[in-house]
Amino acid sequence: MKRRQFLAGTTAGLAVGAAGCVDSFTSLDGVSYGREPELAADRPAAIYYPTHTEEMAMGGMAQTDDGLAVSLAYTFPHRFWRVFKREGRYEAEQFSVDGDDAVHIMANIWDAETGVVLPVSSVDIAARGGNNVDERETVYPMLSQRMGFHYGDNYHLDGDDTYTVNVTVGATTATRFGGFEGRFGEPQTVTIDLDYSEAARNELAYETYEDRQGDPGALSPMRMEMNGMSMPTGSVRDLGGTQLGTGRADDIRYAAAVLTDDRFGDAPYLAVTAATRYNELVIPSMGLSGTLTDSSGETVVESTSLEPSLDPELGFHYGAVVPGATGEETATIDVTTPPQVARHEGYETAFFETPTVELD
């Protein structure tokens, strides 16, 4: 598969909070081998301020021939949470740091022309270098307050070296419209050189938030830029069309609109965005359905599945063709499956309640 090298090998740091370095790289809570403080004692079942943030070091950026951009960054290895279903309920389970984890590697995937962050079927990261390191992992789709939607995992790197990292981006299964139609349907691989030293990692800045950790709210997304190119955090976009209103439940903000643009076909199209309450970052990997009723309460569109979709103008959203809709209706959104993405601290307790939302 053709690929081209581009903007690789830089180690410019991206600050996510400025404070003094922590000297040790040992467990602070008896569980993690990173330098994380204990979790807040009373975490709400909602988005909350995390205990701390860490600076990131950029590993490089690459772009495929059809315009898919990939960036790599790393920081200290740290805890995160995956979503599981047990006894009919979804819940988050913490993954702690292993003793041989050296870094937490993060990959951003987006369309270079439009800046739309892309959900894909899988992201594999293979690293070679150091003292005979040859490690390949399928990393997790993740949400964090500072990076938004990305892919990441803790990694073992053995020794200071320039590691050769192959990032294989799987095909997207989302419905694609406009300039995205026919694109991103095949796996693609890029190669990025990642300069790593333990000393440089240990000097990354670190900040704690004792005065507000556990409080409802969120940190602002960071500005990520390298060699003049900005990396998007996946902020939700305006839908245009005929607006059906907004609503909020379980710290998710919903917006909906009916569109009649030709790229969506001959029938009206219902587009719905789901975003975090604070900072309005897109939330992928949900199951949603929508119902439209008229002013008399009559159902115009029965409950219909809203499919994950990509559009150069709307970005990532959930949508369905809705014959007979005029944009005069009231929209009701049901969550059939809560977000299945892994979560960084501050999101792991949110998005598990699934109330029906009627948009105002």
Coordinates of C-alpha atoms in Angstrom, one line a residue:
M1 CA 0.0 0.0 0.0
K2 CA 1.3 3.4 -0.9
R3 CA 2.1 5.8 1.9
R4 CA 4.3 8.8 2.4
Q5 CA 6.4 10.0 5.2
F6 CA 5.6 13.5 6.5
L7 CA 6.4 15.6 9.5
A8 CA 8.0 12.7 11.4
G9 CA 10.6 12.6 14.1
T10 CA 9.8 15.8 16.1
T11 CA 9.6 15.7 19.9
A12 CA 8.0 19.1 20.5
G13 CA 6.0 19.0 23.8
L14 CA 2.4 20.0 24.1
A15 CA 1.6 21.4 27.5
V16 CA -1.6 20.3 29.2
G17 CA -0.8 21.9 32.5
A18 CA 2.2 23.6 34.0
A19 CA 3.7 22.6 37.3
G20 CA 6.9 21.2 38.7
C21 CA 8.0 17.7 37.8
V22 CA 7.5 14.8 40.1
D23 CA 10.8 13.1 41.0
S24 CA 9.7 9.5 41.4
F25 CA 8.1 7.2 38.9
T26 CA 6.7 4.7 41.4
S27 CA 3.2 3.9 42.7
L28 CA 1.5 6.7 44.6
D29 CA -1.7 4.7 45.4
G30 CA -0.4 1.1 45.6
V31 CA -2.1 0.2 42.3
S32 CA -0.6 2.2 39.5
Y33 CA 3.1 2.3 38.6
G34 CA 2.6 5.8 37.2
R35 CA 2.6 9.0 39.2
E36 CA -1.1 9.4 39.5
P37 CA -2.7 10.6 42.8
E38 CA -5.6 8.7 44.3
L39 CA -8.9 9.1 42.7
A40 CA -11.3 11.7 44.1
A41 CA -13.2 10.3 47.0
D42 CA -16.7 11.2 45.9
R43 CA -16.8 11.0 42.1
P44 CA -20.2 12.0 40.7
A45 CA -22.1 9.9 38.2
A46 CA -21.3 12.7 35.7
I47 CA -18.4 14.5 34.0
Y48 CA -16.0 15.8 36.6
Y49 CA -12.7 17.6 37.0
P50 CA -9.9 15.0 37.1
T51 CA -7.2 14.8 39.8
H52 CA -4.4 15.9 37.5
T53 CA -3.1 16.5 33.9
E54 CA 0.3 15.7 32.3
E55 CA 2.3 17.3 29.5
M56 CA 2.5 15.3 26.2
A57 CA 5.5 14.9 23.9
M58 CA 4.7 14.7 20.2
G59 CA 6.1 11.7 18.4
G60 CA 5.3 12.8 14.8
M61 CA 2.7 13.0 12.1
A62 CA 2.1 11.3 8.8
Q63 CA -0.5 11.4 6.0
T64 CA -1.7 8.8 3.5
D65 CA -2.1 9.5 -0.2
D66 CA -5.9 10.0 0.1
G67 CA -5.6 12.6 2.9
L68 CA -6.0 10.6 6.1
A69 CA -3.8 12.2 8.8
V70 CA -2.3 10.4 11.8
S71 CA -0.4 11.9 14.7
L72 CA 1.3 10.2 17.6
A73 CA 2.0 11.6 21.1
Y74 CA 3.0 10.1 24.4
T75 CA 3.0 10.8 28.1
F76 CA 3.3 8.8 31.3
P77 CA 1.4 5.5 31.4
H78 CA -1.8 6.0 33.3
R79 CA -5.1 4.5 34.3
F80 CA -8.1 4.4 32.1
W81 CA -11.5 2.7 32.0
R82 CA -13.1 0.3 29.5
V83 CA -16.8 -0.3 29.2
F84 CA -18.3 -3.7 29.9
K85 CA -21.8 -5.1 30.1
R86 CA -22.5 -7.2 33.2
E87 CA -25.8 -8.7 34.2
G88 CA -27.6 -6.4 31.7
R89 CA -25.9 -3.2 32.9
Y90 CA -23.0 -1.3 31.4
E91 CA -20.2 -0.2 33.7
A92 CA -16.6 1.0 33.5
E93 CA -13.7 -1.1 34.7
Q94 CA -10.4 0.5 35.5
F95 CA -7.2 -0.7 33.7
S96 CA -4.2 0.1 35.9
V97 CA -0.6 0.6 34.8
D98 CA 1.6 -2.5 34.5
G99 CA 5.0 -2.5 35.9
D100 CA 6.7 -2.7 32.5
D101 CA 4.6 0.1 30.9
A102 CA 6.8 3.0 29.8
V103 CA 4.4 5.4 28.1
H104 CA 0.8 6.0 27.2
I105 CA 0.7 6.4 23.4
M106 CA -2.1 8.4 21.8
A107 CA -3.1 8.5 18.1
N108 CA -5.3 11.0 16.5
I109 CA -7.0 10.1 13.2
W110 CA -8.6 12.8 11.0
D111 CA -9.3 14.0 7.5
A112 CA -6.5 16.5 6.7
E113 CA -8.6 18.7 4.5
T114 CA -11.7 19.2 6.6
G115 CA -10.3 18.4 10.1
V116 CA -13.1 15.9 10.7
V117 CA -12.0 13.3 13.4
L118 CA -12.6 9.8 12.0
P119 CA -14.0 6.8 14.0
V120 CA -12.5 3.7 12.4
S121 CA -12.9 -0.1 12.9
S122 CA -9.5 -0.5 14.6
V123 CA -6.1 1.1 15.1
D124 CA -3.0 -1.1 15.4
I125 CA 0.2 0.4 16.7
A126 CA 3.4 -1.7 16.2
A127 CA 6.7 -0.3 17.7
R128 CA 10.2 -1.6 17.0
G129 CA 13.4 -0.5 18.6
G130 CA 15.2 -0.2 21.9
N131 CA 16.4 -3.5 23.5
N132 CA 14.6 -5.8 21.1
V133 CA 11.2 -4.3 21.5
D134 CA 8.8 -5.6 18.8
E135 CA 5.3 -4.9 20.2
R136 CA 2.0 -4.6 18.4
E137 CA -1.3 -3.7 20.0
T138 CA -4.8 -3.0 18.9
V139 CA -5.4 0.2 20.9
Y140 CA -8.6 1.5 22.3
P141 CA -10.9 4.2 21.1
M142 CA -10.9 6.8 23.9
L143 CA -12.4 10.0 25.2
S144 CA -10.4 12.5 27.2
Q145 CA -11.2 16.0 28.3
R146 CA -8.0 17.4 26.8
M147 CA -7.7 15.4 23.6
G148 CA -11.3 14.5 22.8
F149 CA -11.9 11.4 20.8
H150 CA -8.6 9.5 20.0
Y151 CA -7.0 6.1 20.2
G152 CA -4.5 5.0 22.9
D153 CA -3.1 2.5 25.3
N154 CA -0.1 2.0 27.7
Y155 CA 3.0 0.6 26.0
H156 CA 6.2 -1.1 26.9
L157 CA 9.3 0.6 25.5
D158 CA 12.7 -0.8 26.6
G159 CA 15.5 1.7 26.4
D160 CA 16.2 5.1 24.9
D161 CA 15.9 5.0 21.1
T162 CA 14.2 6.2 18.0
Y163 CA 11.4 3.6 17.6
T164 CA 9.9 2.8 14.3
V165 CA 6.1 2.9 14.8
N166 CA 3.7 1.5 12.1
V167 CA 0.1 2.7 12.6
T168 CA -2.5 0.7 10.7
V169 CA -5.8 2.4 10.6
G170 CA -8.8 0.2 9.8
A171 CA -11.6 1.0 7.5
T172 CA -14.4 3.2 8.7
T173 CA -17.8 1.5 8.8
A174 CA -19.7 4.8 9.2
T175 CA -22.0 5.9 6.4
R176 CA -20.2 8.5 4.3
F177 CA -21.6 11.5 2.4
G178 CA -20.4 14.1 0.0
G179 CA -16.6 14.2 -0.4
F180 CA -16.2 11.3 2.0
E181 CA -18.2 8.9 -0.1
G182 CA -16.0 6.1 -1.3
R183 CA -13.1 7.1 1.0
F184 CA -11.6 5.5 4.1
G185 CA -13.0 2.1 3.2
E186 CA -9.7 0.2 3.3
P187 CA -7.0 -0.2 6.0
Q188 CA -4.1 2.1 5.6
T189 CA -0.6 2.1 7.2
V190 CA 1.7 5.0 8.0
T191 CA 5.2 5.0 9.6
I192 CA 6.3 7.5 12.2
D193 CA 9.6 7.7 14.0
L194 CA 9.1 8.1 17.7
D195 CA 12.1 9.5 19.7
Y196 CA 11.9 8.3 23.3
S197 CA 14.1 8.8 26.3
E198 CA 13.2 7.9 29.9
A199 CA 14.8 11.2 31.1
A200 CA 12.7 13.3 28.8
R201 CA 9.6 11.5 29.8
N202 CA 10.3 12.1 33.5
E203 CA 10.7 15.8 32.8
L204 CA 7.2 16.2 31.4
A205 CA 5.2 18.7 33.4
Y206 CA 2.5 17.6 35.8
E207 CA -0.3 19.5 37.5
T208 CA -2.8 18.5 40.2
Y209 CA -6.2 20.0 40.9
E210 CA -6.8 19.5 44.6
D211 CA -9.2 22.4 44.9
R212 CA -11.7 21.1 42.3
Q213 CA -11.0 17.4 41.6
G214 CA -14.3 15.5 41.6
D215 CA -16.4 18.7 41.1
P216 CA -18.8 18.7 38.2
G217 CA -17.2 20.3 35.1
A218 CA -14.3 19.7 32.7
L219 CA -10.9 20.9 31.7
S220 CA -10.7 22.8 28.4
P221 CA -9.4 20.9 25.4
M222 CA -5.7 21.5 24.6
R223 CA -4.4 23.2 21.4
M224 CA -2.4 20.6 19.6
E225 CA -0.2 21.8 16.8
M226 CA 3.0 20.7 15.0
N227 CA 4.9 22.3 12.3
G228 CA 2.0 24.7 11.6
M229 CA -0.7 22.0 11.3
S230 CA -3.4 21.8 14.0
M231 CA -4.7 18.5 15.2
P232 CA -8.5 18.5 15.9
T233 CA -10.0 17.5 19.2
G234 CA -13.3 16.5 17.5
S235 CA -15.6 19.3 18.5
V236 CA -19.2 18.9 17.3
R237 CA -20.2 21.0 14.2
D238 CA -23.3 22.9 13.4
L239 CA -25.8 20.9 11.5
G240 CA -27.4 23.5 9.3
G241 CA -30.7 22.6 7.7
T242 CA -34.0 23.0 9.6
Q243 CA -33.1 22.9 13.3
L244 CA -35.2 20.7 15.5
G245 CA -33.7 21.9 18.8
T246 CA -31.4 20.7 21.5
G247 CA -31.6 18.6 24.7
R248 CA -29.4 17.3 27.4
A249 CA -29.3 14.2 29.6
D250 CA -26.6 12.4 31.5
D251 CA -24.1 15.1 30.5
I252 CA -24.7 14.5 26.8
R253 CA -25.9 17.4 24.7
Y254 CA -28.0 16.4 21.7
A255 CA -28.9 18.5 18.6
A256 CA -31.0 17.5 15.6
A257 CA -31.9 18.9 12.2
V258 CA -33.7 17.9 9.0
L259 CA -31.7 18.4 5.8
T260 CA -32.7 18.1 2.2
D261 CA -29.3 18.5 0.5
D262 CA -28.8 16.3 -2.6
R263 CA -25.9 14.4 -1.1
F264 CA -28.3 12.8 1.4
G265 CA -30.6 11.4 -1.3
D266 CA -34.1 12.2 -2.5
A267 CA -35.8 12.0 0.9
P268 CA -35.3 14.3 3.9
Y269 CA -32.4 13.3 6.2
L270 CA -32.4 13.5 10.0
A271 CA -29.0 14.3 11.5
V272 CA -28.3 14.1 15.2
T273 CA -25.1 15.1 17.1
A274 CA -24.2 13.7 20.6
A275 CA -21.5 15.7 22.4
T276 CA -20.1 16.2 25.9
R277 CA -22.0 18.7 28.0
Y278 CA -18.8 20.8 28.5
N279 CA -16.7 21.7 25.4
E280 CA -19.1 19.8 23.1
L281 CA -16.7 17.1 22.0
V282 CA -18.2 14.4 19.8
I283 CA -19.2 11.1 21.4
P284 CA -19.0 8.1 19.0
S285 CA -19.9 4.4 19.4
M286 CA -23.4 5.0 20.8
G287 CA -26.6 3.4 19.8
L288 CA -29.3 6.0 19.1
S289 CA -32.9 6.0 17.7
G290 CA -35.1 8.9 16.8
T291 CA -38.8 9.6 16.6
L292 CA -40.5 12.6 15.0
T293 CA -44.0 13.7 15.9
D294 CA -46.1 16.6 14.6
S295 CA -47.8 19.4 16.6
S296 CA -50.9 17.3 17.3
G297 CA -48.8 14.4 18.7
E298 CA -49.2 12.2 15.7
T299 CA -46.1 10.2 14.8
V300 CA -44.5 11.2 11.5
V301 CA -41.5 9.0 11.7
E302 CA -41.6 5.9 13.9
S303 CA -38.6 5.1 16.0
T304 CA -35.7 4.6 13.6
S305 CA -32.1 3.6 14.1
L306 CA -29.7 6.5 13.7
E307 CA -26.5 5.3 12.0
P308 CA -23.0 6.5 12.7
S309 CA -22.2 8.9 9.7
L310 CA -19.5 11.1 8.3
D311 CA -20.0 14.3 6.3
P312 CA -17.3 16.9 5.4
E313 CA -19.6 19.7 6.6
L314 CA -21.5 18.0 9.5
G315 CA -18.5 16.0 10.7
F316 CA -19.3 12.8 12.7
H317 CA -23.0 12.5 13.6
Y318 CA -25.8 10.0 13.7
G319 CA -28.4 10.0 10.9
A320 CA -31.3 8.4 9.0
V321 CA -33.4 9.0 6.0
V322 CA -36.9 10.2 7.2
P323 CA -39.4 10.2 4.3
G324 CA -42.3 12.6 5.1
A325 CA -40.4 14.8 7.5
T326 CA -40.7 18.5 7.0
G327 CA -38.6 20.0 9.9
E328 CA -41.7 21.1 11.7
E329 CA -41.7 18.1 14.0
T330 CA -40.6 17.5 17.5
A331 CA -37.7 15.1 17.8
T332 CA -37.3 12.5 20.6
I333 CA -34.0 10.7 21.0
D334 CA -33.5 7.3 22.7
V335 CA -30.2 5.9 23.7
T336 CA -30.2 2.2 22.9
T337 CA -26.5 1.6 23.8
P338 CA -24.3 4.0 25.9
P339 CA -20.9 5.0 24.5
Q340 CA -18.7 2.0 24.1
V341 CA -15.4 4.0 24.0
A342 CA -12.8 3.8 26.8
R343 CA -12.6 6.8 29.0
H344 CA -9.8 8.9 30.6
E345 CA -10.4 10.1 34.2
G346 CA -13.3 12.6 34.4
Y347 CA -15.5 10.7 32.0
E348 CA -15.5 7.1 33.4
T349 CA -18.6 7.7 35.6
A350 CA -20.7 9.5 33.0
F351 CA -22.9 8.4 30.1
F352 CA -24.4 5.3 31.6
E353 CA -27.9 6.4 32.2
T354 CA -30.1 6.3 29.1
P355 CA -33.1 8.6 29.5
T356 CA -35.3 9.5 26.5
V357 CA -34.7 13.1 25.5
E358 CA -37.3 15.3 23.8
L359 CA -35.5 18.2 22.0
D360 CA -36.7 21.8 22.7

